[in-house]
PDB file of C-alpha atoms and ligand atoms in Angstrom:
ATOM      1  CA  MET A   1     -19.314   6.766 -30.310  1.00 42.00           C
ATOM      2  CA  ALA A   2     -20.279   6.099 -26.687  1.00 45.00           C
ATOM      3  CA  LYS A   3     -19.025   2.534 -27.064  1.00 48.00           C
ATOM      4  CA  GLN A   4     -15.650   3.727 -28.337  1.00 46.00           C
ATOM      5  CA  THR A   5     -15.140   6.064 -25.349  1.00 51.00           C
ATOM      6  CA  LYS A   6     -16.041   3.230 -22.967  1.00 50.00           C
ATOM      7  CA  THR A   7     -13.584   0.830 -24.631  1.00 50.00           C
ATOM      8  CA  LYS A   8     -10.830   3.400 -24.341  1.00 79.00           C
ATOM      9  CA  LEU A   9     -11.570   3.963 -20.676  1.00 88.00           C
ATOM     10  CA  ASN A  10     -11.331   0.214 -20.029  1.00 90.00           C
ATOM     11  CA  GLU A  11      -7.914   0.085 -21.601  1.00 93.00           C
ATOM     12  CA  MET A  12      -6.474   2.882 -19.505  1.00 95.00           C
ATOM     13  CA  PRO A  13      -3.894   1.839 -16.913  1.00 97.00           C
ATOM     14  CA  ILE A  14      -4.192   1.518 -13.158  1.00 98.00           C
ATOM     15  CA  GLY A  15      -1.842   3.941 -11.389  1.00 98.00           C
ATOM     16  CA  ILE A  16      -0.274   2.772  -8.146  1.00 98.00           C
ATOM     17  CA  PHE A  17       2.049   4.741  -5.914  1.00 98.00           C
ATOM     18  CA  ASP A  18       4.073   4.296  -2.754  1.00 96.00           C
ATOM     19  CA  SER A  19       6.937   5.959  -0.921  1.00 94.00           C
ATOM     20  CA  GLY A  20       9.258   3.325  -2.358  1.00 91.00           C
ATOM     21  CA  ILE A  21       9.118  -0.255  -3.484  1.00 90.00           C
ATOM     22  CA  GLY A  22       7.045  -1.712  -0.616  1.00 91.00           C
ATOM     23  CA  GLY A  23       3.873  -0.886  -2.558  1.00 95.00           C
ATOM     24  CA  LEU A  24       4.975  -3.482  -5.093  1.00 95.00           C
ATOM     25  CA  THR A  25       3.333  -6.048  -2.769  1.00 94.00           C
ATOM     26  CA  VAL A  26       0.007  -4.378  -3.622  1.00 96.00           C
ATOM     27  CA  ALA A  27       0.916  -4.094  -7.343  1.00 97.00           C
ATOM     28  CA  SER A  28       1.821  -7.786  -7.339  1.00 96.00           C
ATOM     29  CA  ALA A  29      -1.525  -8.774  -5.762  1.00 95.00           C
ATOM     30  CA  ILE A  30      -3.404  -6.589  -8.291  1.00 97.00           C
ATOM     31  CA  HIS A  31      -1.487  -8.140 -11.188  1.00 95.00           C
ATOM     32  CA  LYS A  32      -2.272 -11.616  -9.861  1.00 95.00           C
ATOM     33  CA  ILE A  33      -6.055 -11.166  -9.971  1.00 95.00           C
ATOM     34  CA  LEU A  34      -6.142  -8.672 -12.854  1.00 96.00           C
ATOM     35  CA  PRO A  35      -3.405  -9.815 -15.255  1.00 94.00           C
ATOM     36  CA  LYS A  36      -4.944  -7.982 -18.214  1.00 94.00           C
ATOM     37  CA  GLU A  37      -4.665  -4.555 -16.592  1.00 96.00           C
ATOM     38  CA  GLN A  38      -1.753  -2.304 -17.472  1.00 96.00           C
ATOM     39  CA  LEU A  39      -0.031  -1.003 -14.337  1.00 97.00           C
ATOM     40  CA  ILE A  40       1.844   2.266 -13.963  1.00 98.00           C
ATOM     41  CA  TYR A  41       3.693   2.185 -10.662  1.00 97.00           C
ATOM     42  CA  PHE A  42       5.462   5.153  -9.105  1.00 98.00           C
ATOM     43  CA  GLY A  43       7.761   4.611  -6.116  1.00 96.00           C
ATOM     44  CA  ASP A  44       8.917   7.872  -4.565  1.00 96.00           C
ATOM     45  CA  THR A  45      12.275   6.453  -3.540  1.00 92.00           C
ATOM     46  CA  ALA A  46      13.772   9.963  -3.477  1.00 94.00           C
ATOM     47  CA  HIS A  47      11.600  10.695  -0.436  1.00 94.00           C
ATOM     48  CA  PHE A  48      11.538   7.268   1.230  1.00 90.00           C
ATOM     49  CA  PRO A  49      10.610   6.775   4.067  1.00 90.00           C
ATOM     50  CA  TYR A  50       7.316   8.696   4.262  1.00 91.00           C
ATOM     51  CA  GLY A  51       6.853   7.351   7.793  1.00 87.00           C
ATOM     52  CA  GLU A  52       9.264   9.982   9.103  1.00 85.00           C
ATOM     53  CA  LYS A  53       7.940  12.928   7.018  1.00 92.00           C
ATOM     54  CA  SER A  54       5.425  15.620   8.005  1.00 94.00           C
ATOM     55  CA  ALA A  55       1.805  15.319   6.863  1.00 94.00           C
ATOM     56  CA  ASP A  56       2.212  18.476   4.736  1.00 96.00           C
ATOM     57  CA  SER A  57       5.180  17.046   2.840  1.00 97.00           C
ATOM     58  CA  ILE A  58       3.389  13.747   2.215  1.00 97.00           C
ATOM     59  CA  LYS A  59       0.283  15.584   0.930  1.00 98.00           C
ATOM     60  CA  TYR A  60       2.466  17.577  -1.464  1.00 97.00           C
ATOM     61  CA  TYR A  61       4.226  14.444  -2.786  1.00 98.00           C
ATOM     62  CA  ALA A  62       0.944  12.524  -3.108  1.00 98.00           C
ATOM     63  CA  LEU A  63      -0.735  15.331  -5.091  1.00 98.00           C
ATOM     64  CA  ARG A  64       2.198  15.680  -7.475  1.00 97.00           C
ATOM     65  CA  ILE A  65       2.418  11.918  -8.049  1.00 98.00           C
ATOM     66  CA  SER A  66      -1.348  11.701  -8.621  1.00 98.00           C
ATOM     67  CA  ASP A  67      -1.006  14.427 -11.263  1.00 97.00           C
ATOM     68  CA  PHE A  68       1.719  12.388 -12.946  1.00 97.00           C
ATOM     69  CA  LEU A  69      -0.526   9.304 -12.963  1.00 98.00           C
ATOM     70  CA  LEU A  70      -3.438  11.310 -14.382  1.00 97.00           C
ATOM     71  CA  ARG A  71      -1.168  12.619 -17.141  1.00 96.00           C
ATOM     72  CA  ASN A  72      -0.523   8.938 -17.913  1.00 96.00           C
ATOM     73  CA  ASN A  73      -4.301   8.491 -18.362  1.00 96.00           C
ATOM     74  CA  CYS A  74      -4.823   6.255 -15.347  1.00 97.00           C
ATOM     75  CA  LYS A  75      -8.457   5.265 -14.816  1.00 97.00           C
ATOM     76  CA  MET A  76      -7.750   4.516 -11.171  1.00 98.00           C
ATOM     77  CA  ILE A  77      -5.167   5.618  -8.592  1.00 98.00           C
ATOM     78  CA  VAL A  78      -4.262   3.197  -5.823  1.00 98.00           C
ATOM     79  CA  ILE A  79      -2.411   4.768  -2.897  1.00 98.00           C
ATOM     80  CA  ALA A  80      -0.341   1.681  -2.060  1.00 98.00           C
ATOM     81  CA  CYS A  81       1.181   3.237   1.032  1.00 96.00           C
ATOM     82  CA  ASN A  82      -0.463   3.336   4.442  1.00 95.00           C
ATOM     83  CA  THR A  83       1.359   6.490   5.487  1.00 93.00           C
ATOM     84  CA  ALA A  84       0.225   8.385   2.362  1.00 97.00           C
ATOM     85  CA  SER A  85      -3.290   6.900   2.601  1.00 97.00           C
ATOM     86  CA  SER A  86      -3.565   7.997   6.225  1.00 95.00           C
ATOM     87  CA  VAL A  87      -2.808  11.680   5.618  1.00 95.00           C
ATOM     88  CA  ALA A  88      -3.412  12.361   1.904  1.00 97.00           C
ATOM     89  CA  TYR A  89      -6.358  10.191   0.757  1.00 97.00           C
ATOM     90  CA  GLN A  90      -8.990  12.934   1.150  1.00 97.00           C
ATOM     91  CA  ILE A  91      -6.936  15.646  -0.535  1.00 98.00           C
ATOM     92  CA  VAL A  92      -5.946  13.356  -3.434  1.00 98.00           C
ATOM     93  CA  LYS A  93      -9.591  12.313  -3.889  1.00 98.00           C
ATOM     94  CA  GLN A  94     -10.620  15.973  -3.950  1.00 98.00           C
ATOM     95  CA  GLN A  95      -7.995  16.926  -6.506  1.00 97.00           C
ATOM     96  CA  VAL A  96      -8.618  13.925  -8.773  1.00 98.00           C
ATOM     97  CA  GLY A  97     -12.398  14.441  -8.688  1.00 97.00           C
ATOM     98  CA  GLU A  98     -14.242  12.621 -11.464  1.00 95.00           C
ATOM     99  CA  ARG A  99     -11.101  11.957 -13.490  1.00 96.00           C
ATOM    100  CA  ALA A 100     -10.250   8.647 -11.801  1.00 97.00           C
ATOM    101  CA  THR A 101     -11.279   6.442  -8.887  1.00 97.00           C
ATOM    102  CA  VAL A 102      -8.951   6.772  -5.892  1.00 98.00           C
ATOM    103  CA  ILE A 103      -8.431   3.738  -3.645  1.00 98.00           C
ATOM    104  CA  SER A 104      -6.601   3.921  -0.325  1.00 97.00           C
ATOM    105  CA  VAL A 105      -5.045   0.874   1.319  1.00 97.00           C
ATOM    106  CA  ILE A 106      -6.895   1.646   4.536  1.00 97.00           C
ATOM    107  CA  GLU A 107     -10.620   1.760   3.685  1.00 96.00           C
ATOM    108  CA  PRO A 108     -10.904  -1.778   2.231  1.00 97.00           C
ATOM    109  CA  VAL A 109      -9.026  -3.193   5.234  1.00 97.00           C
ATOM    110  CA  VAL A 110     -11.035  -1.431   7.951  1.00 97.00           C
ATOM    111  CA  SER A 111     -14.293  -2.455   6.237  1.00 96.00           C
ATOM    112  CA  ARG A 112     -13.157  -6.096   6.173  1.00 95.00           C
ATOM    113  CA  VAL A 113     -11.999  -6.064   9.807  1.00 96.00           C
ATOM    114  CA  ALA A 114     -15.147  -4.336  11.073  1.00 94.00           C
ATOM    115  CA  ALA A 115     -17.222  -6.977   9.287  1.00 94.00           C
ATOM    116  CA  LEU A 116     -15.188  -9.819  10.810  1.00 93.00           C
ATOM    117  CA  TYR A 117     -14.995  -8.526  14.400  1.00 91.00           C
ATOM    118  CA  HIS A 118     -17.919  -7.065  16.293  1.00 86.00           C
ATOM    119  CA  HIS A 119     -16.075  -6.867  19.600  1.00 88.00           C
ATOM    120  CA  GLY A 120     -12.629  -7.804  20.725  1.00 94.00           C
ATOM    121  CA  LYS A 121      -9.234  -6.184  20.403  1.00 97.00           C
ATOM    122  CA  VAL A 122      -7.521  -5.398  17.123  1.00 97.00           C
ATOM    123  CA  GLY A 123      -3.822  -4.510  16.994  1.00 98.00           C
ATOM    124  CA  VAL A 124      -2.332  -2.256  14.330  1.00 98.00           C
ATOM    125  CA  ILE A 125       1.375  -2.034  13.521  1.00 98.00           C
ATOM    126  CA  ALA A 126       2.622   0.649  11.129  1.00 96.00           C
ATOM    127  CA  THR A 127       5.042   3.514  10.583  1.00 93.00           C
ATOM    128  CA  LYS A 128       5.154   6.472  12.981  1.00 92.00           C
ATOM    129  CA  GLY A 129       3.229   8.604  10.463  1.00 90.00           C
ATOM    130  CA  THR A 130       0.334   6.158  10.136  1.00 93.00           C
ATOM    131  CA  ILE A 131       0.088   5.599  13.903  1.00 96.00           C
ATOM    132  CA  LYS A 132       0.256   9.344  14.602  1.00 93.00           C
ATOM    133  CA  SER A 133      -2.717   9.924  12.274  1.00 93.00           C
ATOM    134  CA  ASP A 134      -4.699   7.395  14.382  1.00 96.00           C
ATOM    135  CA  ILE A 135      -6.679   6.654  11.223  1.00 96.00           C
ATOM    136  CA  TYR A 136      -7.171   2.906  11.810  1.00 97.00           C
ATOM    137  CA  ALA A 137      -8.552   3.380  15.326  1.00 97.00           C
ATOM    138  CA  LYS A 138     -10.806   6.243  14.187  1.00 96.00           C
ATOM    139  CA  ARG A 139     -12.211   4.427  11.174  1.00 96.00           C
ATOM    140  CA  LEU A 140     -12.621   1.073  12.953  1.00 97.00           C
ATOM    141  CA  LYS A 141     -14.448   2.690  15.856  1.00 95.00           C
ATOM    142  CA  GLU A 142     -16.674   4.664  13.486  1.00 96.00           C
ATOM    143  CA  LEU A 143     -17.691   1.418  11.811  1.00 95.00           C
ATOM    144  CA  ASN A 144     -17.838  -0.607  14.995  1.00 94.00           C
ATOM    145  CA  PRO A 145     -17.760   1.349  18.296  1.00 94.00           C
ATOM    146  CA  SER A 146     -17.362  -1.718  20.506  1.00 93.00           C
ATOM    147  CA  LEU A 147     -13.996  -2.663  19.007  1.00 96.00           C
ATOM    148  CA  GLN A 148     -10.862  -1.987  21.032  1.00 96.00           C
ATOM    149  CA  VAL A 149      -7.906  -0.861  18.926  1.00 97.00           C
ATOM    150  CA  ALA A 150      -4.261  -0.963  20.027  1.00 98.00           C
ATOM    151  CA  SER A 151      -1.904   0.885  17.677  1.00 98.00           C
ATOM    152  CA  LEU A 152       1.863   0.511  17.837  1.00 98.00           C
ATOM    153  CA  ALA A 153       4.489   2.343  15.761  1.00 97.00           C
ATOM    154  CA  THR A 154       7.117  -0.100  14.487  1.00 97.00           C
ATOM    155  CA  PRO A 155       9.498   2.222  12.624  1.00 95.00           C
ATOM    156  CA  LEU A 156      12.395  -0.231  12.362  1.00 95.00           C
ATOM    157  CA  LEU A 157      10.460  -2.743  10.291  1.00 95.00           C
ATOM    158  CA  ALA A 158      10.185  -1.057   6.853  1.00 91.00           C
ATOM    159  CA  PRO A 159      13.890  -0.106   6.540  1.00 88.00           C
ATOM    160  CA  MET A 160      14.880  -3.496   7.958  1.00 91.00           C
ATOM    161  CA  ILE A 161      12.854  -5.323   5.281  1.00 89.00           C
ATOM    162  CA  GLU A 162      14.082  -3.027   2.526  1.00 81.00           C
ATOM    163  CA  GLU A 163      17.628  -3.965   3.503  1.00 81.00           C
ATOM    164  CA  GLY A 164      16.723  -7.619   3.018  1.00 83.00           C
ATOM    165  CA  PHE A 165      16.489  -8.442   6.726  1.00 89.00           C
ATOM    166  CA  TYR A 166      13.546 -10.809   6.984  1.00 90.00           C
ATOM    167  CA  ASN A 167      13.222 -14.439   7.863  1.00 92.00           C
ATOM    168  CA  ASN A 168      16.494 -14.388   9.794  1.00 94.00           C
ATOM    169  CA  LYS A 169      17.707 -14.115  13.389  1.00 96.00           C
ATOM    170  CA  ILE A 170      17.933 -10.331  13.398  1.00 96.00           C
ATOM    171  CA  SER A 171      14.463  -9.769  11.947  1.00 97.00           C
ATOM    172  CA  ARG A 172      12.938 -12.265  14.392  1.00 97.00           C
ATOM    173  CA  THR A 173      14.534 -10.448  17.343  1.00 97.00           C
ATOM    174  CA  VAL A 174      13.241  -7.055  16.174  1.00 98.00           C
ATOM    175  CA  ILE A 175       9.753  -8.375  15.335  1.00 98.00           C
ATOM    176  CA  ASN A 176       9.405 -10.278  18.598  1.00 98.00           C
ATOM    177  CA  SER A 177      10.511  -7.331  20.683  1.00 98.00           C
ATOM    178  CA  TYR A 178       7.761  -5.195  19.102  1.00 98.00           C
ATOM    179  CA  LEU A 179       5.080  -7.883  19.383  1.00 98.00           C
ATOM    180  CA  GLN A 180       5.906  -8.473  23.062  1.00 98.00           C
ATOM    181  CA  ARG A 181       4.949  -4.893  23.991  1.00 98.00           C
ATOM    182  CA  PRO A 182       2.167  -4.780  26.631  1.00 98.00           C
ATOM    183  CA  LYS A 183      -0.011  -2.726  24.283  1.00 97.00           C
ATOM    184  CA  LEU A 184      -0.477  -5.704  21.978  1.00 98.00           C
ATOM    185  CA  LYS A 185      -1.388  -8.177  24.731  1.00 97.00           C
ATOM    186  CA  LYS A 186      -4.579 -10.195  24.186  1.00 97.00           C
ATOM    187  CA  ILE A 187      -5.307  -9.045  20.655  1.00 97.00           C
ATOM    188  CA  ASP A 188      -7.646 -11.109  18.466  1.00 97.00           C
ATOM    189  CA  ALA A 189      -6.341  -9.802  15.152  1.00 97.00           C
ATOM    190  CA  LEU A 190      -3.330  -7.824  13.960  1.00 98.00           C
ATOM    191  CA  ILE A 191      -3.444  -5.484  10.960  1.00 97.00           C
ATOM    192  CA  LEU A 192      -0.149  -5.248   9.072  1.00 97.00           C
ATOM    193  CA  ALA A 193      -0.675  -1.591   8.233  1.00 96.00           C
ATOM    194  CA  CYS A 194       2.373  -1.061   6.060  1.00 95.00           C
ATOM    195  CA  THR A 195       2.888  -2.301   2.530  1.00 92.00           C
ATOM    196  CA  HIS A 196       6.291  -3.744   3.464  1.00 92.00           C
ATOM    197  CA  TYR A 197       4.959  -6.086   6.102  1.00 94.00           C
ATOM    198  CA  PRO A 198       3.632  -8.972   3.952  1.00 91.00           C
ATOM    199  CA  LEU A 199       7.304  -9.972   3.745  1.00 90.00           C
ATOM    200  CA  ILE A 200       7.436 -10.642   7.491  1.00 95.00           C
ATOM    201  CA  ARG A 201       3.984 -12.189   7.741  1.00 95.00           C
ATOM    202  CA  PRO A 202       5.393 -15.724   8.197  1.00 95.00           C
ATOM    203  CA  GLU A 203       7.509 -14.578  11.154  1.00 97.00           C
ATOM    204  CA  ILE A 204       4.550 -12.782  12.719  1.00 98.00           C
ATOM    205  CA  GLU A 205       2.378 -15.871  12.230  1.00 97.00           C
ATOM    206  CA  GLU A 206       5.075 -18.012  13.798  1.00 97.00           C
ATOM    207  CA  TYR A 207       5.126 -15.695  16.827  1.00 98.00           C
ATOM    208  CA  TYR A 208       1.357 -15.905  17.404  1.00 98.00           C
ATOM    209  CA  LYS A 209       1.035 -19.621  16.608  1.00 96.00           C
ATOM    210  CA  GLN A 210      -2.402 -19.162  14.987  1.00 93.00           C
ATOM    211  CA  LYS A 211      -3.900 -17.554  18.104  1.00 96.00           C
ATOM    212  CA  VAL A 212      -4.182 -14.179  16.378  1.00 97.00           C
ATOM    213  CA  LYS A 213      -5.583 -13.551  12.890  1.00 96.00           C
ATOM    214  CA  ILE A 214      -3.059 -11.696  10.739  1.00 97.00           C
ATOM    215  CA  ILE A 215      -4.572  -9.239   8.288  1.00 96.00           C
ATOM    216  CA  ASP A 216      -2.408  -8.113   5.432  1.00 89.00           C
ATOM    217  CA  SER A 217      -3.741  -5.519   3.057  1.00 90.00           C
ATOM    218  CA  ALA A 218      -2.316  -6.486  -0.351  1.00 93.00           C
ATOM    219  CA  GLU A 219      -4.957  -9.098  -1.254  1.00 92.00           C
ATOM    220  CA  ILE A 220      -7.836  -7.178   0.335  1.00 95.00           C
ATOM    221  CA  VAL A 221      -6.903  -4.040  -1.628  1.00 97.00           C
ATOM    222  CA  ALA A 222      -6.522  -6.013  -4.878  1.00 97.00           C
ATOM    223  CA  GLU A 223     -10.043  -7.420  -4.396  1.00 97.00           C
ATOM    224  CA  SER A 224     -11.358  -3.914  -3.798  1.00 97.00           C
ATOM    225  CA  VAL A 225      -9.686  -2.722  -7.039  1.00 98.00           C
ATOM    226  CA  PHE A 226     -11.329  -5.621  -8.897  1.00 98.00           C
ATOM    227  CA  ASN A 227     -14.766  -4.849  -7.410  1.00 97.00           C
ATOM    228  CA  HIS A 228     -14.587  -1.117  -8.186  1.00 97.00           C
ATOM    229  CA  LEU A 229     -13.565  -1.735 -11.807  1.00 97.00           C
ATOM    230  CA  ALA A 230     -16.179  -4.464 -12.255  1.00 97.00           C
ATOM    231  CA  GLU A 231     -18.929  -2.241 -10.793  1.00 96.00           C
ATOM    232  CA  LYS A 232     -18.057   0.573 -13.170  1.00 94.00           C
ATOM    233  CA  GLY A 233     -17.682  -1.740 -16.165  1.00 94.00           C
ATOM    234  CA  LEU A 234     -14.023  -0.724 -16.439  1.00 94.00           C
ATOM    235  CA  LEU A 235     -12.250  -4.098 -16.458  1.00 95.00           C
ATOM    236  CA  ASN A 236      -9.769  -4.334 -19.301  1.00 94.00           C
ATOM    237  CA  THR A 237     -10.586  -7.021 -21.832  1.00 86.00           C
ATOM    238  CA  ALA A 238      -8.247  -5.807 -24.565  1.00 85.00           C
ATOM    239  CA  LYS A 239      -4.625  -6.763 -25.216  1.00 76.00           C
ATOM    240  CA  THR A 240      -2.453  -5.916 -22.217  1.00 77.00           C
ATOM    241  CA  LEU A 241       0.125  -3.187 -22.619  1.00 86.00           C
ATOM    242  CA  LYS A 242       3.532  -3.130 -20.951  1.00 93.00           C
ATOM    243  CA  ASN A 243       3.579  -2.325 -17.233  1.00 95.00           C
ATOM    244  CA  HIS A 244       5.863   0.488 -16.066  1.00 97.00           C
ATOM    245  CA  PHE A 245       7.567   0.711 -12.699  1.00 97.00           C
ATOM    246  CA  TYR A 246       8.961   4.200 -12.166  1.00 97.00           C
ATOM    247  CA  VAL A 247      11.073   5.371  -9.247  1.00 95.00           C
ATOM    248  CA  SER A 248      12.069   8.944  -8.463  1.00 96.00           C
ATOM    249  CA  ASP A 249      15.574   7.870  -7.451  1.00 93.00           C
ATOM    250  CA  TYR A 250      17.157   4.770  -8.958  1.00 91.00           C
ATOM    251  CA  THR A 251      19.719   2.853  -6.942  1.00 85.00           C
ATOM    252  CA  GLU A 252      21.147  -0.644  -7.407  1.00 86.00           C
ATOM    253  CA  SER A 253      19.906  -1.542  -3.956  1.00 80.00           C
ATOM    254  CA  PHE A 254      16.269  -0.634  -4.794  1.00 82.00           C
ATOM    255  CA  ALA A 255      16.570  -2.542  -8.074  1.00 88.00           C
ATOM    256  CA  ALA A 256      17.983  -5.581  -6.262  1.00 84.00           C
ATOM    257  CA  SER A 257      15.147  -5.533  -3.709  1.00 84.00           C
ATOM    258  CA  THR A 258      12.253  -5.461  -6.211  1.00 89.00           C
ATOM    259  CA  GLY A 259      12.255  -9.251  -6.474  1.00 86.00           C
ATOM    260  CA  ILE A 260      11.301  -9.625  -2.823  1.00 87.00           C
ATOM    261  CA  PHE A 261       8.194  -7.446  -3.193  1.00 90.00           C
ATOM    262  CA  TYR A 262       6.873  -8.354  -6.660  1.00 92.00           C
ATOM    263  CA  LYS A 263       6.340 -11.881  -7.896  1.00 84.00           C
ATOM    264  CA  GLY A 264       7.790 -11.890 -11.403  1.00 85.00           C
ATOM    265  CA  LYS A 265      10.654 -10.084 -13.044  1.00 88.00           C
ATOM    266  CA  ILE A 266      10.301  -6.326 -13.374  1.00 92.00           C
ATOM    267  CA  GLN A 267      12.547  -3.486 -14.327  1.00 92.00           C
ATOM    268  CA  LEU A 268      12.649  -0.186 -12.471  1.00 94.00           C
ATOM    269  CA  GLU A 269      12.783   2.933 -14.660  1.00 95.00           C
ATOM    270  CA  ARG A 270      13.963   6.231 -13.258  1.00 95.00           C
ATOM    271  CA  TYR A 271      11.534   9.104 -13.729  1.00 95.00           C
ATOM    272  CA  ALA A 272      12.853  12.359 -12.344  1.00 92.00           C
ATOM    273  CA  LEU A 273       9.470  13.766 -11.330  1.00 93.00           C
ATOM    274  CA  TRP A 274      10.940  16.266  -8.871  1.00 93.00           C
ATOM    275  CA  GLU A 275      13.537  17.660 -11.271  1.00 86.00           C
ATOM    276  CA  ASN A 276      11.359  17.712 -14.394  1.00 63.00           C
ATOM    277  CA  GLU A 277       8.694  20.162 -13.338  1.00 56.00           C
TER     278      GLU A 277
HETATM  279  N1  DGL B   1       5.126   1.978   2.345  1.00 65.30           N
HETATM  280  C1  DGL B   1       5.000   2.713   3.579  1.00 65.30           C
HETATM  281  C2  DGL B   1       3.658   2.388   4.238  1.00 65.30           C
HETATM  282  O1  DGL B   1       2.906   1.525   3.764  1.00 65.30           O
HETATM  283  C3  DGL B   1       6.095   2.395   4.576  1.00 65.30           C
HETATM  284  C4  DGL B   1       7.430   2.925   4.335  1.00 65.30           C
HETATM  285  C5  DGL B   1       7.640   4.410   4.566  1.00 65.30           C
HETATM  286  O2  DGL B   1       7.823   4.845   5.707  1.00 65.30           O
HETATM  287  O3  DGL B   1       7.624   5.123   3.570  1.00 65.30           O
HETATM  288  O4  DGL B   1       3.338   2.982   5.233  1.00 65.30           O
END
């Protein structure tokens, strides 16, 4: 009997959510190292971008989406959005309780960075919401008080990438003008604290010419998901079920952009979470 319950738990899906389709970079990294896991993704495209929303609104969205993922029997909920992780991680964790493990995109990254750098200056670029919460600086300094942290809001980047502007003249001009800001002078490492930014990693690397270590969260978070499941004996070894990629508002433009965030062909399905309940 106990064995049967355990097997069922293993086979339950991993829930992943984001404000839109940027979190697909995290889903893609999870799928790469855990191909047997079933993924249920929810992109809240109806409310994108979260970076411009109030903390109260984001908490409300995050709680409702977590409920939806729990109703889909998810054994784990990955908040694949820095903005949502920065303001709603604690409240989601509280609400979910013992029903599932909640992973934020921030904790695994700050732990990795604090282990890599004992002193020096770490830059953080993110949406206005994430920077306003000051979560990266707070957590990094808690783990390692001698670190200097320089946080810069880069609100143009996520919408620019979503519109397909990356690896071109326009994106390079926007990226360079942010990276040239005095705040980011003399950094040793730069955290790409937004799930959209892996797409512009090559341009950022080109700017720094290997003098600054670029830290992008997708792979670090995927490793953390693997470790948590392995520790709890919850890795799926059974036949993989179909992944689902839900969005709260379906548009052709979101559908066309999925290919840039997720390696492999996927289909977005509309789920009208906000109208249904
Ligand atoms: N995916 C969000 C994040 O990681 C960025 C986009 C938004 O503003 O919603 O912060």
